[in-house]
mmCIF file of C-alpha atoms in Angstrom:
data_model
loop_
_atom_site.group_PDB
_atom_site.id
_atom_site.type_symbol
_atom_site.label_atom_id
_atom_site.label_comp_id
_atom_site.label_asym_id
_atom_site.label_seq_id
_atom_site.Cartn_x
_atom_site.Cartn_y
_atom_site.Cartn_z
ATOM 1 C CA MET A 14 61.675 103.142 65.198
ATOM 2 C CA GLY A 15 62.689 106.228 66.971
ATOM 3 C CA ILE A 16 61.304 109.061 69.145
ATOM 4 C CA ILE A 17 61.096 112.281 66.836
ATOM 5 C CA SER A 18 60.584 112.732 63.158
ATOM 6 C CA THR A 19 59.694 115.589 60.815
ATOM 7 C CA TYR A 20 58.566 113.270 58.040
ATOM 8 C CA GLU A 21 54.834 112.898 57.566
ATOM 9 C CA ASP A 22 55.454 110.280 54.812
ATOM 10 C CA LYS A 23 57.107 107.325 56.656
ATOM 11 C CA GLU A 24 58.235 105.571 53.466
ATOM 12 C CA THR A 25 60.276 108.679 52.531
ATOM 13 C CA GLU A 26 61.711 108.653 56.015
ATOM 14 C CA SER A 27 62.631 104.988 55.753
ATOM 15 C CA LYS A 28 64.487 105.621 52.442
ATOM 16 C CA ARG A 29 66.457 108.463 54.078
ATOM 17 C CA ILE A 30 67.517 106.233 56.998
ATOM 18 C CA ALA A 31 68.329 103.275 54.646
ATOM 19 C CA GLU A 32 70.570 105.501 52.601
ATOM 20 C CA LEU A 33 72.454 106.708 55.648
ATOM 21 C CA GLU A 34 72.735 103.136 56.969
ATOM 22 C CA ASP A 35 74.165 102.054 53.694
ATOM 23 C CA ASN A 36 77.128 104.384 54.366
ATOM 24 C CA LEU A 37 78.317 102.252 57.301
ATOM 25 C CA GLU A 38 79.994 99.837 54.926
ATOM 26 C CA VAL A 39 81.888 102.669 53.231
ATOM 27 C CA PHE A 40 82.909 103.986 56.639
ATOM 28 C CA TYR A 41 84.235 100.641 57.521
ATOM 29 C CA SER A 42 86.466 100.561 54.438
ATOM 30 C CA LEU A 43 87.682 104.044 55.274
ATOM 31 C CA LEU A 44 88.515 102.809 58.732
ATOM 32 C CA LEU A 45 90.623 99.854 57.395
ATOM 33 C CA THR A 46 92.394 102.284 55.092
ATOM 34 C CA ALA A 47 93.102 104.831 57.816
ATOM 35 C CA GLU A 48 94.366 101.969 60.099
ATOM 36 C CA LYS A 49 97.162 101.311 57.423
ATOM 37 C CA ILE A 50 98.345 104.892 56.808
ATOM 38 C CA VAL A 51 97.555 106.910 60.020
ATOM 39 C CA VAL A 52 100.731 108.220 61.619
ATOM 40 C CA LYS A 53 100.841 107.238 65.291
ATOM 41 C CA LEU A 54 103.059 109.669 66.982
ATOM 42 C CA LYS A 55 105.183 108.300 69.858
ATOM 43 C CA MET A 56 106.570 111.488 71.427
ATOM 44 C CA ILE A 57 104.559 114.437 72.596
ATOM 45 C CA GLY A 58 107.554 116.707 71.577
ATOM 46 C CA THR A 59 106.698 116.159 67.966
ATOM 47 C CA TYR A 60 103.565 118.263 68.388
ATOM 48 C CA ASN A 61 103.562 121.902 67.505
ATOM 49 C CA ARG A 62 103.563 124.072 70.599
ATOM 50 C CA TYR A 63 99.880 124.935 70.789
ATOM 51 C CA PHE A 64 98.775 121.421 70.682
ATOM 52 C CA ARG A 65 101.469 120.186 73.022
ATOM 53 C CA LYS A 66 100.472 122.691 75.666
ATOM 54 C CA PHE A 67 96.871 121.893 75.376
ATOM 55 C CA TYR A 68 97.198 118.086 75.561
ATOM 56 C CA ASP A 69 99.726 118.251 78.318
ATOM 57 C CA ARG A 70 97.033 120.077 80.214
ATOM 58 C CA TYR A 71 94.008 117.982 79.510
ATOM 59 C CA LEU A 72 95.155 114.515 78.596
ATOM 60 C CA SER A 73 97.343 111.793 80.101
ATOM 61 C CA LYS A 74 100.505 111.142 78.178
ATOM 62 C CA SER A 75 99.089 107.830 76.860
ATOM 63 C CA GLU A 76 96.198 109.648 75.416
ATOM 64 C CA ALA A 77 98.366 112.481 74.236
ATOM 65 C CA THR A 78 100.171 110.124 71.911
ATOM 66 C CA TYR A 79 97.673 111.269 69.194
ATOM 67 C CA THR A 80 95.962 114.426 68.142
ATOM 68 C CA LEU A 81 93.173 114.943 65.664
ATOM 69 C CA ASN A 82 95.359 117.426 63.866
ATOM 70 C CA ASP A 83 98.282 115.179 63.335
ATOM 71 C CA ASN A 84 96.110 112.042 62.674
ATOM 72 C CA ILE A 85 93.885 113.417 59.945
ATOM 73 C CA THR A 86 94.218 110.585 57.637
ATOM 74 C CA LYS A 87 96.624 112.215 55.298
ATOM 75 C CA GLY A 88 94.267 113.428 52.664
ATOM 76 C CA ILE A 89 91.494 110.764 52.777
ATOM 77 C CA GLU A 90 88.269 112.344 51.858
ATOM 78 C CA TRP A 91 84.661 111.002 51.301
ATOM 79 C CA GLN A 92 82.238 113.036 49.301
ATOM 80 C CA GLY A 93 83.906 116.250 50.203
ATOM 81 C CA TYR A 94 84.368 115.456 53.895
ATOM 82 C CA SER A 95 87.779 115.398 55.396
ATOM 83 C CA VAL A 96 88.175 112.160 57.438
ATOM 84 C CA VAL A 97 89.368 112.225 61.013
ATOM 85 C CA TYR A 98 90.525 109.009 62.629
ATOM 86 C CA ILE A 99 90.296 108.347 66.364
ATOM 87 C CA PRO A 100 92.651 105.521 67.269
ATOM 88 C CA GLU A 101 92.287 103.093 70.070
ATOM 89 C CA GLY A 102 93.184 104.506 73.405
ATOM 90 C CA VAL A 103 91.899 108.024 72.660
ATOM 91 C CA THR A 104 88.829 108.717 74.494
ATOM 92 C CA ILE A 105 88.387 112.472 74.182
ATOM 93 C CA LEU A 106 86.994 114.311 71.149
ATOM 94 C CA ASP A 107 87.469 118.029 70.885
ATOM 95 C CA ILE A 108 85.004 119.529 68.404
ATOM 96 C CA ARG A 109 86.633 122.930 68.893
ATOM 97 C CA PHE A 110 89.572 122.043 66.643
ATOM 98 C CA LEU A 111 87.675 120.189 64.054
ATOM 99 C CA GLU A 112 86.998 123.187 61.956
ATOM 100 C CA ARG A 113 90.754 123.941 61.645
ATOM 101 C CA ILE A 114 90.926 120.769 59.414
ATOM 102 C CA SER A 115 87.950 121.452 57.296
ATOM 103 C CA ASP A 116 84.392 122.667 57.416
ATOM 104 C CA LYS A 117 83.026 119.283 56.461
ATOM 105 C CA ILE A 118 84.234 116.552 58.820
ATOM 106 C CA LEU A 119 83.737 112.765 59.006
ATOM 107 C CA VAL A 120 84.942 111.245 62.372
ATOM 108 C CA ILE A 121 85.624 107.513 62.416
ATOM 109 C CA GLY A 122 87.745 105.199 64.345
ATOM 110 C CA PRO A 123 87.745 102.628 67.087
ATOM 111 C CA GLY A 124 88.653 104.907 69.927
ATOM 112 C CA LYS A 125 85.782 104.862 72.558
ATOM 113 C CA ILE A 126 84.778 108.422 73.152
ATOM 114 C CA ASN A 127 83.617 109.107 76.609
ATOM 115 C CA ARG A 128 84.147 112.903 76.823
ATOM 116 C CA VAL A 129 83.741 115.754 74.340
ATOM 117 C CA LEU A 130 85.499 119.131 74.907
ATOM 118 C CA PHE A 131 83.528 122.154 73.730
ATOM 119 C CA GLY A 132 82.195 125.443 75.011
ATOM 120 C CA PRO A 133 79.657 127.900 73.925
ATOM 121 C CA GLU A 134 82.196 130.677 73.646
ATOM 122 C CA ASN A 135 84.589 128.562 71.421
ATOM 123 C CA ASN A 136 81.552 127.214 69.512
ATOM 124 C CA GLN A 137 80.576 130.707 68.506
ATOM 125 C CA LYS A 138 83.859 130.978 66.638
ATOM 126 C CA ASN A 139 83.533 127.501 65.050
ATOM 127 C CA LYS A 140 83.179 127.420 61.191
ATOM 128 C CA LEU A 141 81.996 123.812 60.853
ATOM 129 C CA LYS A 142 79.258 123.337 58.366
ATOM 130 C CA ASN A 143 78.684 119.573 58.156
ATOM 131 C CA LEU A 144 79.631 117.001 60.756
ATOM 132 C CA ILE A 145 79.267 113.243 60.638
ATOM 133 C CA LEU A 146 80.105 111.333 63.861
ATOM 134 C CA ALA A 147 80.573 107.646 62.857
ATOM 135 C CA CYS A 148 82.945 106.712 65.629
ATOM 136 C CA ASN A 149 82.441 104.618 68.792
ATOM 137 C CA LEU A 150 80.182 106.569 71.074
ATOM 138 C CA SER A 151 78.969 103.725 73.360
ATOM 139 C CA ASP A 152 80.860 105.132 76.368
ATOM 140 C CA LEU A 153 79.415 108.636 75.915
ATOM 141 C CA SER A 154 76.508 109.508 78.239
ATOM 142 C CA SER A 155 75.617 112.982 77.337
ATOM 143 C CA ILE A 156 75.750 115.503 74.492
ATOM 144 C CA GLY A 157 74.157 118.399 76.386
ATOM 145 C CA ALA A 158 75.114 121.699 74.874
ATOM 146 C CA MET A 159 77.680 119.999 72.649
ATOM 147 C CA PHE A 160 76.995 121.769 69.410
ATOM 148 C CA SER A 161 75.143 124.842 70.829
ATOM 149 C CA TYR A 162 75.844 128.272 69.191
ATOM 150 C CA ILE A 163 77.892 127.013 66.272
ATOM 151 C CA PRO A 164 76.877 129.636 63.840
ATOM 152 C CA THR A 165 77.676 127.980 60.480
ATOM 153 C CA ILE A 166 76.707 124.396 61.188
ATOM 154 C CA LYS A 167 74.056 123.105 58.699
ATOM 155 C CA GLU A 168 73.955 119.374 59.176
ATOM 156 C CA ILE A 169 74.762 117.057 62.010
ATOM 157 C CA ILE A 170 74.522 113.209 61.535
ATOM 158 C CA VAL A 171 75.271 110.882 64.601
ATOM 159 C CA TYR A 172 75.557 107.059 64.202
ATOM 160 C CA GLY A 173 74.687 105.259 67.277
ATOM 161 C CA ARG A 174 76.440 102.011 66.140
ATOM 162 C CA VAL A 175 79.174 101.536 63.655
ATOM 163 C CA TYR A 176 81.459 98.768 62.564
ATOM 164 C CA GLY A 177 84.597 98.094 64.458
ATOM 165 C CA LYS A 178 87.850 96.700 62.975
ATOM 166 C CA ASP A 179 86.520 93.093 63.207
ATOM 167 C CA HIS A 180 83.327 94.195 61.218
ATOM 168 C CA THR A 181 81.140 93.631 64.310
ATOM 169 C CA LYS A 182 79.040 96.544 65.410
ATOM 170 C CA THR A 183 79.705 98.523 68.541
ATOM 171 C CA LYS A 184 77.284 98.797 71.443
ATOM 172 C CA ARG A 185 74.778 101.568 70.909
ATOM 173 C CA PHE A 186 75.213 105.141 71.852
ATOM 174 C CA ALA A 187 72.656 105.629 74.764
ATOM 175 C CA PRO A 188 72.650 109.258 75.843
ATOM 176 C CA ASP A 189 70.887 110.209 79.109
ATOM 177 C CA ASP A 190 70.295 113.812 77.980
ATOM 178 C CA ILE A 191 70.449 115.978 75.008
ATOM 179 C CA ASP A 192 69.498 119.289 76.668
ATOM 180 C CA TYR A 193 70.805 122.485 74.905
ATOM 181 C CA ALA A 194 72.455 120.191 72.402
ATOM 182 C CA PHE A 195 71.778 122.397 69.437
ATOM 183 C CA THR A 196 70.650 125.578 71.004
ATOM 184 C CA ALA A 197 70.894 128.674 68.828
ATOM 185 C CA CYS A 198 72.367 126.900 65.739
ATOM 186 C CA LYS A 199 70.543 129.315 63.505
ATOM 187 C CA LYS A 200 71.788 127.897 60.189
ATOM 188 C CA LEU A 201 71.163 124.224 61.166
ATOM 189 C CA LYS A 202 68.784 122.467 58.789
ATOM 190 C CA SER A 203 69.214 118.819 59.578
ATOM 191 C CA VAL A 204 69.739 116.727 62.592
ATOM 192 C CA VAL A 205 69.743 112.857 62.165
ATOM 193 C CA PHE A 206 70.528 110.256 64.766
ATOM 194 C CA ILE A 207 70.766 106.677 63.340
ATOM 195 C CA ASP A 208 70.357 103.471 65.552
ATOM 196 C CA VAL A 209 70.671 105.275 68.974
ATOM 197 C CA ASP A 210 69.285 103.752 72.285
ATOM 198 C CA TYR A 211 66.880 106.228 73.935
ATOM 199 C CA SER A 212 65.946 104.163 76.951
ATOM 200 C CA LYS A 213 68.125 106.225 79.229
ATOM 201 C CA MET A 214 67.129 109.568 77.917
ATOM 202 C CA LYS A 215 65.492 111.822 80.504
ATOM 203 C CA ILE A 216 66.226 115.461 79.706
ATOM 204 C CA MET A 217 65.384 117.237 76.429
ATOM 205 C CA SER A 218 65.195 120.883 77.652
ATOM 206 C CA SER A 219 66.028 123.517 74.969
ATOM 207 C CA THR A 220 67.391 120.825 72.755
ATOM 208 C CA PHE A 221 66.553 122.597 69.504
ATOM 209 C CA THR A 222 65.729 126.154 70.862
ATOM 210 C CA GLY A 223 66.490 128.857 68.443
ATOM 211 C CA CYS A 224 67.173 126.591 65.448
ATOM 212 C CA THR A 225 65.329 128.805 63.175
ATOM 213 C CA SER A 226 66.312 127.101 59.901
ATOM 214 C CA LEU A 227 65.805 123.541 61.181
ATOM 215 C CA GLU A 228 63.643 121.470 58.663
ATOM 216 C CA GLU A 229 64.632 117.852 59.232
ATOM 217 C CA ILE A 230 64.750 115.935 62.676
ATOM 218 C CA ILE A 231 65.150 112.163 62.739
ATOM 219 C CA LEU A 232 65.984 110.598 66.113
ATOM 220 C CA HIS A 233 65.962 106.987 64.894
ATOM 221 C CA GLY A 234 66.703 103.988 67.024
ATOM 222 C CA THR A 235 65.384 101.801 69.776
ATOM 223 C CA GLY A 236 63.891 102.113 73.388
ATOM 224 C CA GLU A 237 61.398 104.400 75.006
ATOM 225 C CA ALA A 238 62.548 107.678 76.401
ATOM 226 C CA HIS A 239 61.206 108.631 79.750
ATOM 227 C CA ILE A 240 61.372 112.468 79.612
ATOM 228 C CA SER A 241 61.381 114.516 82.814
ATOM 229 C CA ASP A 242 62.061 117.962 81.342
ATOM 230 C CA PHE A 243 60.573 119.165 78.068
ATOM 231 C CA ARG A 244 61.097 122.909 78.541
ATOM 232 C CA TYR A 245 61.589 124.849 75.229
ATOM 233 C CA THR A 246 62.580 121.670 73.443
ATOM 234 C CA PHE A 247 61.463 123.046 69.981
ATOM 235 C CA SER A 248 60.991 126.636 70.831
ATOM 236 C CA GLU A 249 61.658 129.126 68.058
ATOM 237 C CA CYS A 250 62.015 126.355 65.419
ATOM 238 C CA GLU A 251 60.451 128.613 62.957
ATOM 239 C CA SER A 252 60.873 126.372 59.882
ATOM 240 C CA LEU A 253 59.383 123.173 61.205
ATOM 241 C CA ARG A 254 56.117 122.220 59.433
ATOM 242 C CA TYR A 255 55.444 118.774 61.077
ATOM 243 C CA LEU A 256 56.371 116.880 64.182
ATOM 244 C CA ARG A 257 55.869 113.205 65.087
ATOM 245 C CA LEU A 258 56.712 112.152 68.604
ATOM 246 C CA SER A 259 56.860 108.392 69.269
ATOM 247 C CA SER A 260 57.965 106.227 72.128
ATOM 248 C CA ILE A 261 58.176 109.116 74.550
ATOM 249 C CA ASP A 262 56.664 108.521 77.956
ATOM 250 C CA THR A 263 56.162 111.916 79.833
ATOM 251 C CA GLN A 264 54.337 110.407 82.905
ATOM 252 C CA GLY A 265 57.060 111.674 85.152
ATOM 253 C CA CYS A 266 57.474 115.031 83.397
ATOM 254 C CA ARG A 267 56.635 118.189 85.347
ATOM 255 C CA LEU A 268 58.051 120.803 82.927
ATOM 256 C CA PHE A 269 56.334 121.569 79.614
ATOM 257 C CA ILE A 270 56.995 125.259 79.487
ATOM 258 C CA GLY A 271 57.196 126.611 76.002
ATOM 259 C CA THR A 272 57.748 123.186 74.484
ATOM 260 C CA PHE A 273 56.525 124.106 70.985
ATOM 261 C CA ALA A 274 56.455 127.869 71.512
ATOM 262 C CA LYS A 275 57.104 130.141 68.424
ATOM 263 C CA CYS A 276 57.061 127.326 65.983
ATOM 264 C CA LYS A 277 55.433 129.647 63.535
ATOM 265 C CA GLU A 278 55.184 127.395 60.422
ATOM 266 C CA LEU A 279 54.331 124.261 62.422
ATOM 267 C CA LYS A 280 51.001 122.934 60.996
ATOM 268 C CA ARG A 281 50.639 119.459 62.542
ATOM 269 C CA ILE A 282 51.829 117.398 65.491
ATOM 270 C CA ASP A 283 51.325 113.808 65.945
ATOM 271 C CA LEU A 284 51.778 112.737 69.529
ATOM 272 C CA CYS A 285 52.055 109.236 70.881
ATOM 273 C CA ASP A 286 49.504 107.868 73.385
ATOM 274 C CA THR A 287 52.094 107.989 76.289
ATOM 275 C CA PHE A 288 52.323 111.667 75.791
ATOM 276 C CA ILE A 289 48.805 112.292 77.439
ATOM 277 C CA LYS A 290 50.139 111.061 80.789
ATOM 278 C CA MET A 291 51.410 114.540 81.637
ATOM 279 C CA LYS A 292 51.099 115.143 85.412
ATOM 280 C CA SER A 293 52.856 118.346 84.801
ATOM 281 C CA VAL A 294 52.235 121.501 86.983
ATOM 282 C CA HIS A 295 54.182 123.844 84.587
ATOM 283 C CA THR A 296 52.656 124.109 81.050
ATOM 284 C CA ASP A 297 53.005 127.793 80.478
ATOM 285 C CA GLY A 298 52.987 128.731 76.662
ATOM 286 C CA ILE A 299 53.330 125.127 75.516
ATOM 287 C CA PHE A 300 51.810 126.155 72.135
ATOM 288 C CA ASN A 301 52.549 129.929 72.366
ATOM 289 C CA GLU A 302 52.541 131.658 69.003
ATOM 290 C CA CYS A 303 52.112 128.490 66.942
ATOM 291 C CA LYS A 304 50.138 130.593 64.473
ATOM 292 C CA SER A 305 49.933 127.916 61.701
ATOM 293 C CA LEU A 306 49.054 124.977 63.950
ATOM 294 C CA VAL A 307 45.810 123.476 62.725
ATOM 295 C CA ASP A 308 46.104 119.646 63.730
ATOM 296 C CA ILE A 309 47.253 118.053 66.866
ATOM 297 C CA ASN A 310 46.700 114.270 66.449
ATOM 298 C CA LEU A 311 46.505 112.516 69.778
ATOM 299 C CA PRO A 312 44.895 109.109 70.569
ATOM 300 C CA ASP A 313 42.878 110.643 73.464
ATOM 301 C CA TRP A 314 42.644 114.339 72.623
ATOM 302 C CA ASN A 315 39.764 115.157 75.078
ATOM 303 C CA ASN A 316 41.727 113.659 78.035
ATOM 304 C CA PHE A 317 44.752 115.689 76.904
ATOM 305 C CA MET A 318 42.964 119.044 76.716
ATOM 306 C CA HIS A 319 41.078 118.328 80.011
ATOM 307 C CA GLU A 320 44.434 117.802 81.804
ATOM 308 C CA TYR A 321 46.144 120.722 79.924
ATOM 309 C CA LYS A 322 43.323 123.143 80.808
ATOM 310 C CA GLN A 323 43.464 121.972 84.463
ATOM 311 C CA LEU A 324 47.118 122.333 84.622
ATOM 312 C CA SER A 325 47.052 125.880 82.875
ATOM 313 C CA THR A 326 44.490 127.022 85.432
ATOM 314 C CA LYS A 327 46.914 125.853 88.212
ATOM 315 C CA ASP A 328 49.673 127.640 86.510
ATOM 316 C CA GLU A 329 47.780 130.874 86.451
ATOM 317 C CA GLY A 330 46.822 130.472 90.016
#
């Protein structure tokens, strides 16, 4: 299940997903441990000046009772990752400060994240290398541009559902867009989403643009994505060799400009049958500079090429 994969061998992909899913029980144990030892500050005045000014400015006092810096779980680590705990009542995650804790971060906790603070200028200074989000993201609707331009990031793993304190799983993370989410992360090699709901997803423009080192993509989960904007989604992903797109309906999509452009090592693409329903009027350079591409597997290739040529002619006119 899912919408995008770079694995030709589905058995190998399934093993990779199963290994990551097995970590959920470990993360649950970490959550219970963190619950016991995390320090819950009661007064904003106990923060250092920098964090006090920042949280006074952006958060209400009830939310400002905790900061990621003060609530790192006092030395808890997992496989080299520093564990950051998000308590109940905290709804904002600021990825700009995570790298001040460590370059490998695992985020857990029952707090329902509905807003993420970030910014391309700040991201360019970020030193994160590995990030796992295994917290409650069910209230978060978008990750557009969230990780863009982080120069050092190598791996990002996002869990759509995790265990709460009562060992029941949260509702699924169901983003409506992931546009520009990983743009220009030049060292990024792996992006994996586990058990995410894609039924609300509409926009994927420039999602992976400029990820020149990217080799692994798994967007695993449930639901069919109805994409309306596919511009430059994989543009300049120079290290990708294979792509499989499943459960993606592009019938309402009008923008396919440069979708796979400059994927220089891409040799094969498997497209789902709903991909052929492209009533687009903008398909400029969809396969531009795909020098290694030798196979596009599509249930109705002739129909696809007929529509593509017609639309390309319209674009030129």
